[in-house]
Short mmCIF file of N, CA and C in Angstrom, two decimals:
data_model
loop_
_atom_site.label_atom_id
_atom_site.label_comp_id
_atom_site.label_asym_id
_atom_site.label_seq_id
_atom_site.Cartn_x
_atom_site.Cartn_y
_atom_site.Cartn_z
N ALA J 902 98.16 94.00 84.13
CA ALA J 902 97.20 93.30 84.19
C ALA J 902 96.08 94.00 84.58
N GLY J 903 94.70 93.57 84.26
CA GLY J 903 93.65 94.62 84.60
C GLY J 903 93.30 94.31 85.89
N LEU J 904 92.60 94.98 86.51
CA LEU J 904 91.62 94.66 87.81
C LEU J 904 90.50 93.98 87.66
N CYS J 905 90.11 92.85 88.55
CA CYS J 905 88.84 91.95 88.50
C CYS J 905 87.83 92.38 89.39
N LEU J 906 86.51 91.94 89.07
CA LEU J 906 85.64 92.04 90.05
C LEU J 906 85.63 90.65 90.96
N PRO J 907 85.21 90.60 92.06
CA PRO J 907 85.39 89.54 92.80
C PRO J 907 85.12 87.94 92.01
N HIS J 908 83.89 88.22 91.35
CA HIS J 908 83.66 86.94 90.59
C HIS J 908 84.44 86.61 89.43
N GLY J 909 85.40 87.69 89.10
CA GLY J 909 86.43 87.67 87.93
C GLY J 909 85.96 88.34 86.66
N SER J 910 84.94 89.05 86.69
CA SER J 910 84.62 89.64 85.47
C SER J 910 85.55 90.88 85.15
N PRO J 911 86.06 91.21 84.17
CA PRO J 911 86.77 92.37 84.15
C PRO J 911 86.14 93.65 84.39
N ILE J 912 86.79 94.77 84.92
CA ILE J 912 86.37 96.13 85.09
C ILE J 912 86.60 96.93 83.71
N LEU J 913 85.28 97.36 83.29
CA LEU J 913 85.86 98.13 82.27
C LEU J 913 85.94 99.70 82.66
N ARG J 914 86.73 100.18 82.40
CA ARG J 914 87.19 101.46 82.80
C ARG J 914 86.88 102.82 82.39
N ARG J 915 86.10 102.91 81.46
CA ARG J 915 85.72 104.05 80.26
C ARG J 915 85.45 105.28 80.86
N ASN J 916 86.19 105.95 81.81
CA ASN J 916 86.19 107.21 82.50
C ASN J 916 85.15 107.01 83.54
N VAL J 917 85.07 105.98 84.15
CA VAL J 917 84.25 105.51 85.52
C VAL J 917 84.95 105.86 86.60
N PRO J 918 84.73 107.12 87.08
CA PRO J 918 85.85 107.42 88.43
C PRO J 918 85.67 106.14 89.44
N MET J 919 86.79 105.74 90.18
CA MET J 919 86.64 104.75 91.14
C MET J 919 86.62 105.41 92.41
N PRO J 920 86.13 105.00 93.43
CA PRO J 920 86.13 105.54 95.08
C PRO J 920 87.52 105.61 95.40
N GLU J 921 88.18 106.38 95.89
CA GLU J 921 89.39 106.70 96.57
C GLU J 921 89.60 106.88 97.93
N ILE J 922 90.59 106.14 98.46
CA ILE J 922 90.72 106.37 100.07
C ILE J 922 92.16 106.98 100.31
N THR J 923 92.21 107.24 101.47
CA THR J 923 93.81 107.46 101.85
C THR J 923 94.23 106.63 102.80
N VAL J 924 95.51 105.96 102.68
CA VAL J 924 96.32 105.11 103.34
C VAL J 924 97.65 105.62 103.84
N TRP J 925 98.26 104.93 104.86
CA TRP J 925 99.63 105.36 105.01
C TRP J 925 100.52 103.90 105.22
N THR J 926 101.68 103.97 104.54
CA THR J 926 102.56 103.11 105.02
C THR J 926 103.97 103.72 105.38
N LYS J 927 104.64 102.71 106.42
CA LYS J 927 105.81 103.08 106.88
C LYS J 927 107.00 102.08 106.17
N GLN J 928 107.94 102.79 105.54
CA GLN J 928 108.75 101.90 104.65
C GLN J 928 110.29 102.29 104.87
N ASN J 929 111.28 101.49 104.78
CA ASN J 929 112.68 102.14 104.69
C ASN J 929 112.91 103.13 103.72
N ALA J 930 113.65 104.08 104.06
CA ALA J 930 113.66 105.31 103.49
C ALA J 930 114.25 105.18 102.18
N ALA J 931 114.80 104.10 101.93
CA ALA J 931 115.39 103.65 100.24
C ALA J 931 114.35 103.60 99.23
N VAL J 932 113.15 103.50 100.05
CA VAL J 932 111.76 103.52 98.98
C VAL J 932 111.70 104.79 98.27
N ILE J 933 111.96 105.72 98.94
CA ILE J 933 111.81 107.16 98.17
C ILE J 933 112.69 107.21 97.21
N ASP J 934 113.78 106.72 97.06
CA ASP J 934 114.90 106.75 95.96
C ASP J 934 114.14 105.75 94.68
N GLN J 935 113.73 104.54 95.40
CA GLN J 935 112.85 103.68 94.27
C GLN J 935 112.08 104.41 93.50
N LEU J 936 111.09 105.20 94.41
CA LEU J 936 109.97 105.86 93.66
C LEU J 936 110.32 106.76 92.87
N GLU J 937 111.49 107.49 93.25
CA GLU J 937 111.90 108.47 92.33
C GLU J 937 112.30 108.03 91.18
N THR J 938 113.35 106.91 90.90
CA THR J 938 113.84 106.52 89.93
C THR J 938 113.27 105.40 89.31
N ALA J 939 112.38 104.46 89.69
CA ALA J 939 111.40 103.61 88.92
C ALA J 939 110.19 103.99 88.94
N GLY J 940 109.48 105.10 89.59
CA GLY J 940 108.02 105.33 89.57
C GLY J 940 107.50 104.38 90.42
N ARG J 941 107.82 103.50 90.92
CA ARG J 941 106.79 102.57 91.77
C ARG J 941 107.84 101.89 92.74
N PHE J 942 107.04 101.38 93.86
CA PHE J 942 107.74 100.53 95.00
C PHE J 942 107.15 99.09 95.17
N ILE J 943 107.83 98.10 95.22
CA ILE J 943 107.37 96.97 95.57
C ILE J 943 108.17 96.24 96.82
N ALA J 944 107.49 95.29 97.49
CA ALA J 944 108.23 94.68 98.76
C ALA J 944 109.44 94.01 98.29
N ASP J 945 110.39 94.20 98.82
CA ASP J 945 111.85 93.56 98.68
C ASP J 945 111.98 92.56 99.54
N GLU J 946 112.09 91.29 99.28
CA GLU J 946 112.51 90.23 100.10
C GLU J 946 113.68 90.55 100.90
N ARG J 947 114.71 91.21 100.41
CA ARG J 947 115.83 91.45 101.38
C ARG J 947 115.65 92.43 102.32
N TYR J 948 114.68 93.45 102.53
CA TYR J 948 114.11 94.19 103.50
C TYR J 948 113.42 93.48 104.53
N ILE J 949 112.54 92.37 103.85
CA ILE J 949 111.87 91.57 104.79
C ILE J 949 112.51 90.72 105.66
N ARG J 950 113.48 89.99 105.12
CA ARG J 950 114.51 89.23 105.82
C ARG J 950 115.29 89.90 106.83
N ARG J 951 115.55 91.20 106.72
CA ARG J 951 116.40 92.15 107.74
C ARG J 951 115.56 92.26 108.93
N GLU J 952 114.02 92.61 108.46
CA GLU J 952 113.10 93.08 109.79
C GLU J 952 112.68 91.77 110.35
N LEU J 953 112.75 90.77 109.82
CA LEU J 953 112.35 89.43 110.57
C LEU J 953 113.20 88.67 111.18
N GLU J 954 114.48 89.17 110.97
CA GLU J 954 115.50 88.56 111.95
C GLU J 954 115.45 87.07 112.02
N ASP J 955 115.61 86.56 113.30
CA ASP J 955 115.47 85.29 113.68
C ASP J 955 114.39 84.22 113.40
N THR J 956 113.40 85.00 112.91
CA THR J 956 112.12 84.27 112.49
C THR J 956 112.00 84.18 111.24
N THR J 957 112.88 84.32 110.36
CA THR J 957 112.73 84.56 108.52
C THR J 957 112.14 83.26 108.02
N ASP J 958 112.38 82.07 108.27
CA ASP J 958 112.27 81.03 107.35
C ASP J 958 110.71 80.89 107.76
N ILE J 959 109.97 80.73 108.72
CA ILE J 959 108.63 80.46 108.93
C ILE J 959 107.96 81.68 108.60
N MET J 960 108.39 82.79 108.83
CA MET J 960 107.42 84.06 108.49
C MET J 960 107.42 84.24 107.01
N LEU J 961 108.54 83.87 106.28
CA LEU J 961 108.46 83.91 104.88
C LEU J 961 107.58 82.92 104.11
N PHE J 962 107.48 81.80 104.97
CA PHE J 962 106.53 80.61 104.59
C PHE J 962 105.07 81.61 104.72
N ILE J 963 104.70 82.18 105.82
CA ILE J 963 103.37 82.69 106.01
C ILE J 963 103.34 83.88 105.25
N TYR J 964 104.36 84.52 104.67
CA TYR J 964 104.16 85.84 103.71
C TYR J 964 103.78 85.24 102.48
N ARG J 965 104.40 84.09 102.04
CA ARG J 965 104.35 83.77 100.81
C ARG J 965 102.76 83.04 100.82
N TRP J 966 102.32 82.27 101.81
CA TRP J 966 100.85 81.78 102.07
C TRP J 966 99.93 83.11 101.72
N LEU J 967 100.25 84.08 102.63
CA LEU J 967 99.52 85.35 102.31
C LEU J 967 99.44 86.01 100.83
N SER J 968 100.48 85.95 100.12
CA SER J 968 100.55 86.37 98.76
C SER J 968 99.69 85.50 98.14
N ASP J 969 99.60 84.20 98.00
CA ASP J 969 99.16 83.06 97.11
C ASP J 969 97.57 83.17 97.48
N HIS J 970 97.18 83.68 98.77
CA HIS J 970 95.82 83.58 99.23
C HIS J 970 95.06 84.68 98.99
N MET J 971 95.63 85.88 98.81
CA MET J 971 94.86 87.16 98.87
C MET J 971 94.13 87.19 97.69
N PRO J 972 92.68 87.68 97.85
CA PRO J 972 91.83 87.62 96.87
C PRO J 972 92.03 88.14 95.67
N SER J 973 92.93 89.00 95.64
CA SER J 973 93.70 89.66 94.34
C SER J 973 94.70 89.20 93.99
N ALA J 974 94.95 87.83 94.33
CA ALA J 974 96.35 87.06 93.82
C ALA J 974 96.50 86.91 92.17
N SER J 975 95.06 86.76 91.81
CA SER J 975 94.96 86.47 90.12
C SER J 975 95.50 87.73 89.47
N VAL J 976 95.45 88.94 89.93
CA VAL J 976 95.84 90.22 89.48
C VAL J 976 97.22 90.71 89.82
N ARG J 977 97.92 89.72 90.60
CA ARG J 977 99.33 90.35 91.14
C ARG J 977 100.40 90.73 90.00
N PRO J 978 100.85 91.82 89.86
CA PRO J 978 101.91 91.85 88.86
C PRO J 978 102.89 90.95 88.87
N PRO J 979 103.34 90.59 87.65
CA PRO J 979 104.52 89.13 87.60
C PRO J 979 105.75 89.55 88.39
N ASP J 980 106.15 90.85 88.56
CA ASP J 980 107.26 90.86 89.16
C ASP J 980 107.24 91.01 90.73
N VAL J 981 105.95 90.97 91.33
CA VAL J 981 105.94 91.06 92.81
C VAL J 981 105.78 89.64 93.52
N VAL J 982 106.49 89.78 94.60
CA VAL J 982 106.23 88.39 95.47
C VAL J 982 105.47 88.63 96.65
N PHE J 983 105.64 89.68 97.47
CA PHE J 983 105.12 90.12 98.57
C PHE J 983 104.21 91.11 98.50
N PRO J 984 103.23 91.42 99.14
CA PRO J 984 102.29 92.71 99.09
C PRO J 984 102.82 93.80 100.11
N VAL J 985 102.37 95.10 100.01
CA VAL J 985 102.95 95.98 100.74
C VAL J 985 101.69 96.40 101.92
N TRP J 986 102.47 96.53 102.93
CA TRP J 986 101.34 96.85 104.30
C TRP J 986 101.08 98.25 104.36
N VAL J 987 99.79 98.63 104.47
CA VAL J 987 99.46 99.82 104.73
C VAL J 987 98.26 99.98 105.98
N SER J 988 98.21 101.24 106.45
CA SER J 988 97.19 101.56 107.57
C SER J 988 96.04 102.49 107.09
N PHE J 989 94.79 102.04 107.60
CA PHE J 989 93.75 103.04 107.18
C PHE J 989 93.94 104.24 108.00
N ASP J 990 94.66 104.43 108.93
CA ASP J 990 94.59 105.45 110.14
C ASP J 990 95.92 105.93 110.37
N ARG J 991 96.21 107.08 110.09
CA ARG J 991 97.33 107.79 110.24
C ARG J 991 98.07 107.47 111.65
N GLU J 992 97.44 107.64 112.45
CA GLU J 992 97.68 107.49 114.03
C GLU J 992 98.23 105.97 114.17
N ALA J 993 97.68 105.07 113.43
CA ALA J 993 97.91 103.62 113.57
C ALA J 993 99.34 103.26 113.17
N THR J 994 99.75 104.15 112.31
CA THR J 994 101.17 103.79 111.60
C THR J 994 102.04 104.05 112.49
N MET J 995 103.04 103.27 112.46
CA MET J 995 104.21 103.27 113.52
C MET J 995 104.94 104.50 113.05
N SER J 996 105.29 105.41 114.58
CA SER J 996 105.77 106.47 114.31
C SER J 996 107.25 106.75 113.61
N PRO J 997 107.42 107.53 112.76
CA PRO J 997 108.67 107.72 112.05
C PRO J 997 109.89 107.36 112.99
N GLU J 998 111.18 106.87 112.30
CA GLU J 998 112.24 106.53 112.99
C GLU J 998 113.57 106.84 112.09
N LYS J 999 114.63 107.01 112.52
CA LYS J 999 115.71 107.14 111.53
C LYS J 999 115.84 105.90 110.48
N GLY J 1000 115.88 106.39 109.19
CA GLY J 1000 116.18 105.35 108.56
C GLY J 1000 114.79 105.01 107.69
N TYR J 1001 113.84 105.60 108.14
CA TYR J 1001 112.33 104.92 107.75
C TYR J 1001 111.48 106.19 107.35
N ALA J 1002 110.66 106.00 106.43
CA ALA J 1002 109.60 107.14 105.99
C ALA J 1002 108.16 106.70 106.04
N VAL J 1003 107.31 107.66 106.49
CA VAL J 1003 105.65 107.12 106.36
C VAL J 1003 105.22 108.15 105.17
N LEU J 1004 104.66 107.11 104.22
CA LEU J 1004 104.04 107.66 103.16
C LEU J 1004 102.90 107.68 103.19
N GLU J 1005 101.89 109.11 102.69
CA GLU J 1005 100.46 109.19 102.81
C GLU J 1005 100.28 108.97 101.19
N LEU J 1006 99.25 108.02 100.98
CA LEU J 1006 98.83 107.48 99.75
C LEU J 1006 97.52 107.83 99.26
N ARG J 1007 97.05 108.26 98.16
CA ARG J 1007 95.54 108.33 97.71
C ARG J 1007 95.50 107.35 96.56
N VAL J 1008 94.81 106.29 97.01
CA VAL J 1008 94.38 105.35 95.89
C VAL J 1008 93.01 104.89 95.85
N GLU J 1009 92.76 103.93 94.71
CA GLU J 1009 91.46 103.63 94.41
C GLU J 1009 91.14 102.56 95.52
N GLU J 1010 90.13 102.73 96.07
CA GLU J 1010 89.70 101.65 97.26
C GLU J 1010 89.89 100.41 96.88
N GLU J 1011 89.52 99.91 95.54
CA GLU J 1011 89.41 98.48 95.38
C GLU J 1011 90.96 97.93 95.28
N LEU J 1012 91.95 98.91 95.30
CA LEU J 1012 93.48 98.31 95.09
C LEU J 1012 93.98 97.70 96.63
N VAL J 1013 93.08 98.00 97.71
CA VAL J 1013 93.44 97.73 98.96
C VAL J 1013 92.82 96.57 99.35
N THR J 1014 93.36 95.77 100.19
CA THR J 1014 92.82 94.45 100.52
C THR J 1014 92.54 94.63 102.08
N PRO J 1015 91.58 94.69 102.75
CA PRO J 1015 91.43 94.79 104.19
C PRO J 1015 91.99 93.59 104.87
N VAL J 1016 92.82 93.45 105.92
CA VAL J 1016 93.04 92.19 106.64
C VAL J 1016 92.77 92.42 108.10
N ASN J 1017 92.21 91.63 108.57
CA ASN J 1017 91.63 91.74 110.03
C ASN J 1017 92.88 91.49 110.88
N ILE J 1018 93.32 92.39 111.83
CA ILE J 1018 94.52 92.37 112.65
C ILE J 1018 94.40 91.20 113.51
N GLU J 1019 93.52 90.90 114.15
CA GLU J 1019 93.39 89.62 115.24
C GLU J 1019 93.54 88.60 114.28
N LYS J 1020 92.86 88.22 113.29
CA LYS J 1020 93.08 87.03 112.56
C LYS J 1020 94.60 87.09 111.92
N TRP J 1021 94.92 88.00 111.64
CA TRP J 1021 96.59 88.11 111.15
C TRP J 1021 97.61 87.79 112.27
N THR J 1022 97.02 88.20 113.32
CA THR J 1022 97.90 88.04 114.68
C THR J 1022 97.89 86.43 114.91
N ARG J 1023 96.90 85.76 114.65
CA ARG J 1023 96.93 84.36 114.90
C ARG J 1023 97.78 83.59 114.05
N ILE J 1024 97.72 84.05 112.59
CA ILE J 1024 98.48 83.46 111.72
C ILE J 1024 99.97 83.56 111.85
N THR J 1025 100.27 84.81 112.39
CA THR J 1025 101.72 84.79 112.91
C THR J 1025 102.14 84.42 113.79
N ASN J 1026 101.37 83.65 114.75
CA ASN J 1026 101.63 82.98 115.92
C ASN J 1026 101.41 81.49 115.56
N TYR J 1027 101.18 81.34 114.42
CA TYR J 1027 101.10 80.01 113.77
C TYR J 1027 99.64 79.32 114.33
N SER J 1028 98.59 79.99 114.66
CA SER J 1028 97.48 79.44 115.24
C SER J 1028 96.32 79.40 114.28
N TYR J 1029 95.57 78.47 114.98
CA TYR J 1029 94.17 78.21 114.27
C TYR J 1029 93.15 79.52 114.48
N ILE J 1030 92.70 79.72 113.31
CA ILE J 1030 91.46 80.83 113.18
C ILE J 1030 90.03 80.01 113.15
N PRO J 1031 89.50 79.96 114.52
CA PRO J 1031 88.10 79.22 114.56
C PRO J 1031 86.95 79.83 113.71
N LEU J 1032 86.05 79.05 113.44
CA LEU J 1032 84.81 79.49 112.85
C LEU J 1032 84.00 80.17 114.10
N ASP J 1033 84.08 79.84 115.11
CA ASP J 1033 83.18 80.33 116.21
C ASP J 1033 83.87 79.77 117.54
N GLU J 1034 83.22 80.43 118.74
CA GLU J 1034 83.83 79.81 119.99
C GLU J 1034 83.87 78.29 120.19
N LYS J 1035 82.74 77.57 119.64
CA LYS J 1035 82.81 76.16 119.73
C LYS J 1035 83.80 75.73 119.07
N ASP J 1036 83.99 75.83 117.88
CA ASP J 1036 85.14 75.73 117.13
C ASP J 1036 86.49 75.53 117.77
N GLU J 1037 86.48 76.82 118.16
CA GLU J 1037 87.93 77.06 119.03
C GLU J 1037 88.03 76.24 120.32
N ALA J 1038 87.04 76.00 120.94
CA ALA J 1038 87.12 75.19 122.04
C ALA J 1038 87.55 73.64 121.67
N ASP J 1039 86.99 73.12 120.71
CA ASP J 1039 86.93 71.76 119.98
C ASP J 1039 88.48 71.78 119.61
N HIS J 1040 88.96 72.54 118.80
CA HIS J 1040 90.42 72.77 118.45
C HIS J 1040 91.21 72.61 119.56
N ASN J 1041 91.05 73.29 120.68
CA ASN J 1041 92.00 73.65 121.61
C ASN J 1041 91.91 72.25 122.60
N SER J 1042 90.72 71.53 122.49
CA SER J 1042 90.55 70.33 123.16
C SER J 1042 91.44 69.23 122.62
N LEU J 1043 91.44 69.29 121.02
CA LEU J 1043 92.45 68.32 120.45
C LEU J 1043 93.71 68.44 120.80
N LEU J 1044 94.02 69.81 120.69
CA LEU J 1044 95.66 70.09 121.12
C LEU J 1044 96.28 69.51 122.57
N ARG J 1045 95.01 69.87 123.57
CA ARG J 1045 95.55 69.31 124.83
C ARG J 1045 95.40 67.70 124.93
N ASN J 1046 94.56 67.20 123.99
CA ASN J 1046 94.55 65.78 123.96
C ASN J 1046 96.07 65.31 123.32
N MET J 1047 96.51 66.01 122.34
CA MET J 1047 97.78 65.50 121.73
C MET J 1047 99.10 66.15 122.69
N GLY J 1048 98.77 66.81 123.51
CA GLY J 1048 100.02 67.43 124.08
C GLY J 1048 100.80 68.50 123.34
N ILE J 1049 100.20 69.11 122.56
CA ILE J 1049 100.79 70.07 121.77
C ILE J 1049 100.42 71.34 121.73
N SER J 1050 101.03 72.26 121.11
CA SER J 1050 100.57 73.88 120.60
C SER J 1050 100.26 73.75 119.24
N ASN J 1051 99.68 74.79 118.81
CA ASN J 1051 99.56 75.24 117.52
C ASN J 1051 100.93 75.51 116.77
N ALA J 1052 101.59 76.16 117.45
CA ALA J 1052 103.12 76.31 116.90
C ALA J 1052 103.83 75.28 116.68
N GLN J 1053 103.83 74.34 117.84
CA GLN J 1053 104.53 72.84 117.62
C GLN J 1053 103.86 72.03 116.38
N ALA J 1054 102.74 72.31 116.31
CA ALA J 1054 102.05 71.44 114.84
C ALA J 1054 102.60 72.08 113.49
N VAL J 1055 102.48 73.39 113.60
CA VAL J 1055 102.77 74.20 112.31
C VAL J 1055 104.48 74.16 111.86
N MET J 1056 105.02 74.13 113.15
CA MET J 1056 106.53 74.38 112.81
C MET J 1056 107.22 73.04 112.79
N SER J 1057 106.59 71.80 112.94
CA SER J 1057 107.30 70.27 112.67
C SER J 1057 106.47 69.59 111.56
N ASP J 1058 107.10 68.36 111.15
CA ASP J 1058 106.22 67.59 110.43
C ASP J 1058 105.62 66.21 111.12
N PHE J 1059 105.67 66.46 112.48
CA PHE J 1059 105.36 65.22 113.23
C PHE J 1059 103.68 65.18 113.37
N TYR J 1060 103.03 66.35 113.01
CA TYR J 1060 101.57 66.03 113.13
C TYR J 1060 100.81 66.63 111.90
N PRO J 1061 101.07 66.03 110.96
CA PRO J 1061 100.67 66.53 109.51
C PRO J 1061 99.08 67.14 109.24
N GLU J 1062 98.28 66.00 110.03
CA GLU J 1062 96.91 66.46 109.70
C GLU J 1062 96.52 67.62 110.72
N ILE J 1063 97.10 67.69 111.87
CA ILE J 1063 96.69 69.08 112.36
C ILE J 1063 97.28 70.22 111.99
N LYS J 1064 98.53 70.05 111.42
CA LYS J 1064 99.09 71.27 110.63
C LYS J 1064 98.49 71.53 109.49
N LYS J 1065 97.68 70.75 108.53
CA LYS J 1065 97.12 70.87 107.58
C LYS J 1065 95.71 71.74 108.17
N LYS J 1066 95.17 71.43 108.96
CA LYS J 1066 93.99 71.79 109.69
C LYS J 1066 94.29 73.25 109.80
N ILE J 1067 95.34 73.45 110.48
CA ILE J 1067 95.50 75.06 111.00
C ILE J 1067 95.77 75.86 109.81
N ILE J 1068 96.59 75.36 109.01
CA ILE J 1068 96.78 76.41 107.81
C ILE J 1068 95.58 76.62 106.91
N ALA J 1069 94.84 75.46 106.78
CA ALA J 1069 93.53 75.44 106.15
C ALA J 1069 92.54 76.52 106.50
N SER J 1070 92.69 76.66 107.98
CA SER J 1070 91.87 77.95 108.68
C SER J 1070 92.14 79.16 108.26
N TRP J 1071 93.62 79.32 107.99
CA TRP J 1071 93.90 80.40 107.77
C TRP J 1071 93.09 81.30 106.53
N ASP J 1072 92.48 80.41 105.64
CA ASP J 1072 91.61 81.00 104.47
C ASP J 1072 90.67 81.99 105.17
N ARG J 1073 90.31 81.82 106.56
CA ARG J 1073 89.49 82.58 106.96
C ARG J 1073 89.57 84.06 107.28
N LEU J 1074 91.03 84.29 106.92
CA LEU J 1074 91.55 85.95 106.97
C LEU J 1074 90.81 86.75 106.28
N PHE J 1075 90.31 86.31 105.09
CA PHE J 1075 89.50 86.92 104.02
C PHE J 1075 88.23 86.87 104.05
N ASP J 1076 87.80 85.98 105.02
CA ASP J 1076 85.98 85.41 105.06
C ASP J 1076 85.53 86.37 106.17
N ASP J 1077 84.70 87.49 105.74
CA ASP J 1077 84.30 88.31 106.60
C ASP J 1077 83.13 87.92 107.46
N SER J 1078 82.55 86.67 107.16
CA SER J 1078 81.50 86.15 108.09
C SER J 1078 82.19 85.45 109.12
N VAL J 1079 83.31 85.24 109.26
CA VAL J 1079 84.16 84.67 110.45
C VAL J 1079 84.78 85.96 111.27
N ARG J 1080 84.29 86.30 112.20
CA ARG J 1080 84.56 87.49 112.94
C ARG J 1080 85.75 87.19 113.89
N ALA J 1081 86.52 88.26 114.10
CA ALA J 1081 87.63 88.24 115.30
C ALA J 1081 87.90 89.39 115.91
N GLY J 1082 88.34 89.70 117.02
CA GLY J 1082 88.58 90.97 117.86
C GLY J 1082 87.46 92.03 117.46
N ASN J 1083 88.13 93.28 117.42
CA ASN J 1083 87.06 94.40 117.29
C ASN J 1083 87.07 94.79 115.81
N GLY J 1084 87.33 94.09 114.75
CA GLY J 1084 87.30 94.25 113.58
C GLY J 1084 88.29 95.19 112.75
N ASN J 1085 89.37 95.75 113.73
CA ASN J 1085 90.28 96.68 113.21
C ASN J 1085 90.90 95.76 112.08
N ALA J 1086 91.64 96.81 111.02
CA ALA J 1086 92.22 95.98 109.79
C ALA J 1086 93.46 96.73 109.51
N TYR J 1087 94.24 96.40 108.95
CA TYR J 1087 95.37 96.59 108.17
C TYR J 1087 95.05 96.72 106.78
N GLY J 1088 95.66 97.34 105.84
CA GLY J 1088 95.52 96.86 104.25
C GLY J 1088 96.58 96.30 103.42
N LEU J 1089 96.56 95.78 102.33
CA LEU J 1089 97.53 95.49 101.74
C LEU J 1089 97.44 95.71 100.37
N MET J 1090 98.43 96.02 99.73
CA MET J 1090 98.53 96.24 98.32
C MET J 1090 99.74 95.71 97.54
N TRP J 1091 99.54 95.62 96.18
CA TRP J 1091 100.52 94.94 95.47
C TRP J 1091 101.83 95.78 95.27
N GLU J 1092 101.54 97.04 94.96
CA GLU J 1092 102.80 98.04 94.66
C GLU J 1092 102.16 99.42 95.18
N VAL J 1093 103.15 100.03 95.06
CA VAL J 1093 103.06 101.65 95.54
C VAL J 1093 103.56 102.51 94.32
N LYS J 1094 102.66 103.43 93.52
CA LYS J 1094 103.19 104.17 92.73
C LYS J 1094 103.17 105.67 93.15
N LYS J 1095 104.36 106.20 92.32
CA LYS J 1095 104.71 107.49 92.51
C LYS J 1095 103.77 108.47 92.81
N GLU J 1096 102.71 108.39 91.69
CA GLU J 1096 101.67 109.45 91.27
C GLU J 1096 100.70 109.22 92.65
N TRP J 1097 100.80 108.27 93.46
CA TRP J 1097 99.74 108.01 94.68
C TRP J 1097 100.42 108.62 95.78
N VAL J 1098 101.64 109.01 95.77
CA VAL J 1098 102.15 109.48 97.12
C VAL J 1098 101.92 111.13 97.00
N LYS J 1099 101.30 111.44 98.52
CA LYS J 1099 100.83 112.79 98.41
C LYS J 1099 101.61 113.68 99.63
#
């Protein structure tokens, strides 16, 4: 699948160099073998399930939402289900540990989708991403009046309208006009190719 511009027009690559960036990703050491034998690595649901442990079902729902709502979802390779997480800062990559490897990658910048850390944390806490402070205050007031939390609304079927509102707010994850936290970000890629590993 070819890459696309945000408005959907195909990119013509005729010897036009694309800006490159360096990113890092911490993965199970089995990824090294996969890169050597297959020439690429894609996220494996088996590893995700193992990492998530007791929160598997709801977190897989969130990860599937993420995959379907990424701006680059239309160019996701057909064999890919979930994206690969990367860091823009070597020091921000989790320290190496037994059974894991940290890979340094040199890739075209457009292959990496930035994800605001504060907004992503809200999603993993099943919370609402507000437009602004007033919107957040209004939403919190609604929850207080109902006597529930964001998580209770998302994880049950008893509050369908509030659940729908919270999940709809997650689209703001990729809206740069909605600011949150200090602006720090992770990155997402659909795959890692052997030739990108430095």
